[in-house]
């Protein structure tokens, strides 16, 4: 059902057609600006002692996980999750707010994990639990499940590292 809402065809290749064909992804400079804004928000939050609830925008944590695996920024996993974020998550009620909250929280999670001596192992484990599983669900057209998986793990990370 979710799959068809986003423009996919039930008998087609989900990774190529799970999102509407007219989708125009943000440019690299737009992504960099969003990323930089997320880091600025994270710094402000940590300086003021504040924190955010919610979660589920997809990007910072996944990027750290693929870097730990030695994959490039334009790998299939990140392209899939960025498209999922832009086409599915932002389309949800409160989707933009969820993404903004994630941008404010996720950099702090990544910083906390990166400060640990076993950070590479932690990011590799997260790659399997978070990135691989979420991408597989998107590829299968199970968008609600992919979103729930990502949210659940991000919430777990908030409780552990923030």
Coordinates of C-alpha atoms in Angstrom, one line a residue:
X1 CA 0.0 0.0 0.0
X2 CA 2.7 2.5 1.0
X3 CA 4.7 1.4 -2.0
X4 CA 2.0 2.2 -4.5
X5 CA 1.3 5.6 -2.8
X6 CA 4.9 6.6 -3.6
X7 CA 4.6 5.8 -7.3
X8 CA 5.8 2.2 -7.3
X9 CA 4.3 -0.6 -9.3
X10 CA 3.8 -3.9 -7.5
X11 CA 5.4 -5.9 -10.4
X12 CA 8.4 -3.7 -10.9
X13 CA 11.8 -3.3 -9.3
X14 CA 11.2 -1.5 -6.0
X15 CA 14.5 0.2 -5.7
X16 CA 14.2 1.9 -9.0
X17 CA 10.5 2.8 -8.8
X18 CA 9.5 3.0 -5.2
X19 CA 9.3 6.7 -5.5
X20 CA 7.6 8.9 -8.1
X21 CA 9.7 9.2 -11.3
X22 CA 9.5 13.0 -11.2
X23 CA 11.4 13.0 -7.9
X24 CA 14.2 15.6 -8.1
X25 CA 16.7 15.0 -5.2
X26 CA 18.3 17.9 -3.4
X27 CA 21.6 19.0 -4.8
X28 CA 24.9 18.2 -3.0
X29 CA 25.1 21.9 -1.9
X30 CA 21.6 21.7 -0.5
X31 CA 22.5 18.6 1.4
X32 CA 25.7 20.2 2.7
X33 CA 23.7 23.2 3.9
X34 CA 21.1 20.9 5.6
X35 CA 24.0 19.0 7.2
X36 CA 25.8 22.1 8.3
X37 CA 22.6 23.5 9.8
X38 CA 22.1 20.2 11.6
X39 CA 25.6 20.5 13.2
X40 CA 24.9 24.2 14.1
X41 CA 21.6 23.1 15.8
X42 CA 23.4 20.3 17.6
X43 CA 26.0 22.7 18.9
X44 CA 23.3 25.1 20.1
X45 CA 21.4 22.3 21.8
X46 CA 24.5 21.0 23.6
X47 CA 25.6 24.5 24.7
X48 CA 22.1 25.2 26.0
X49 CA 21.7 21.8 27.6
X50 CA 18.6 21.1 25.6
X51 CA 17.6 18.0 23.8
X52 CA 14.9 17.0 21.3
X53 CA 12.4 14.1 21.2
X54 CA 11.1 12.2 18.2
X55 CA 13.4 11.0 15.5
X56 CA 13.5 9.6 12.0
X57 CA 14.9 12.0 9.3
X58 CA 17.6 9.7 8.0
X59 CA 21.1 10.8 7.1
X60 CA 23.8 11.6 9.7
X61 CA 23.9 8.3 11.5
X62 CA 23.6 6.3 8.3
X63 CA 26.4 8.3 6.8
X64 CA 28.7 7.5 9.8
X65 CA 27.7 3.9 9.4
X66 CA 28.6 3.7 5.7
X67 CA 31.9 5.6 6.3
X68 CA 32.8 2.9 8.9
X69 CA 32.2 0.3 6.1
X70 CA 34.4 2.3 3.7
X71 CA 31.5 3.1 1.3
X72 CA 31.3 6.3 -0.6
X73 CA 28.8 9.1 0.1
X74 CA 26.9 8.3 -3.1
X75 CA 26.5 4.6 -2.3
X76 CA 23.2 2.9 -3.0
X77 CA 22.3 2.7 0.7
X78 CA 22.6 6.5 1.3
X79 CA 20.9 7.3 -2.0
X80 CA 18.0 5.0 -1.0
X81 CA 17.7 6.5 2.5
X82 CA 17.9 10.1 1.3
X83 CA 15.2 9.5 -1.3
X84 CA 13.1 7.7 1.4
X85 CA 13.6 10.7 3.7
X86 CA 12.7 13.3 1.1
X87 CA 9.8 11.4 -0.5
X88 CA 8.2 9.4 2.3
X89 CA 9.2 10.9 5.7
X90 CA 8.8 14.5 4.7
X91 CA 5.3 13.6 3.3
X92 CA 4.1 12.3 6.6
X93 CA 2.1 14.5 9.0
X94 CA 4.7 16.2 11.0
X95 CA 7.4 14.8 8.6
X96 CA 9.3 18.1 8.3
X97 CA 9.3 18.5 12.1
X98 CA 10.6 14.9 12.5
X99 CA 13.4 15.7 10.0
X100 CA 14.3 19.0 11.8
X101 CA 14.4 17.2 15.1
X102 CA 16.6 14.5 13.7
X103 CA 19.0 17.1 12.3
X104 CA 19.2 18.6 15.8
X105 CA 19.8 15.3 17.6
X106 CA 21.6 12.9 15.2
X107 CA 24.9 14.8 15.1
X108 CA 25.2 14.6 18.9
X109 CA 24.5 10.9 18.7
X110 CA 27.3 10.5 16.1
X111 CA 29.7 12.6 18.2
X112 CA 29.0 10.5 21.3
X113 CA 29.5 7.2 19.4
X114 CA 32.6 8.5 17.7
X115 CA 34.2 9.5 21.0
X116 CA 34.1 5.8 22.2
X117 CA 37.1 3.6 21.6
X118 CA 35.0 0.9 20.0
X119 CA 33.2 3.4 17.7
X120 CA 34.1 1.6 14.5
X121 CA 32.6 -1.6 15.7
X122 CA 29.5 0.3 17.0
X123 CA 29.0 2.0 13.6
X124 CA 29.4 -1.3 11.8
X125 CA 26.8 -3.0 14.0
X126 CA 24.5 -0.1 13.3
X127 CA 25.1 -0.4 9.6
X128 CA 23.6 -3.9 9.8
X129 CA 20.8 -3.1 12.2
X130 CA 19.8 0.3 10.9
X131 CA 21.1 0.9 7.4
X132 CA 20.9 -2.6 5.8
X133 CA 17.6 -3.5 7.4
X134 CA 16.0 -0.1 6.5
X135 CA 17.2 -0.2 2.9
X136 CA 16.0 -3.8 2.5
X137 CA 12.5 -2.8 3.8
X138 CA 12.4 0.2 1.4
X139 CA 13.5 -2.1 -1.5
X140 CA 10.6 -4.4 -0.6
X141 CA 8.2 -1.5 -0.6
X142 CA 7.6 -1.8 3.2
X143 CA 8.0 1.9 3.9
X144 CA 6.1 2.1 7.2
X145 CA 8.2 -0.7 8.5
X146 CA 11.4 1.0 7.3
X147 CA 10.4 4.2 9.0
X148 CA 9.4 2.3 12.3
X149 CA 12.7 0.5 12.2
X150 CA 14.7 3.7 11.8
X151 CA 12.7 5.5 14.5
X152 CA 13.1 2.7 17.0
X153 CA 16.8 2.4 16.6
X154 CA 17.3 6.2 16.7
X155 CA 15.3 6.3 19.9
X156 CA 17.5 3.5 21.3
X157 CA 20.6 5.6 20.4
X158 CA 19.1 8.7 22.1
X159 CA 18.5 6.8 25.3
X160 CA 22.0 5.3 25.2
X161 CA 24.1 8.2 24.1
X162 CA 22.3 11.4 25.0

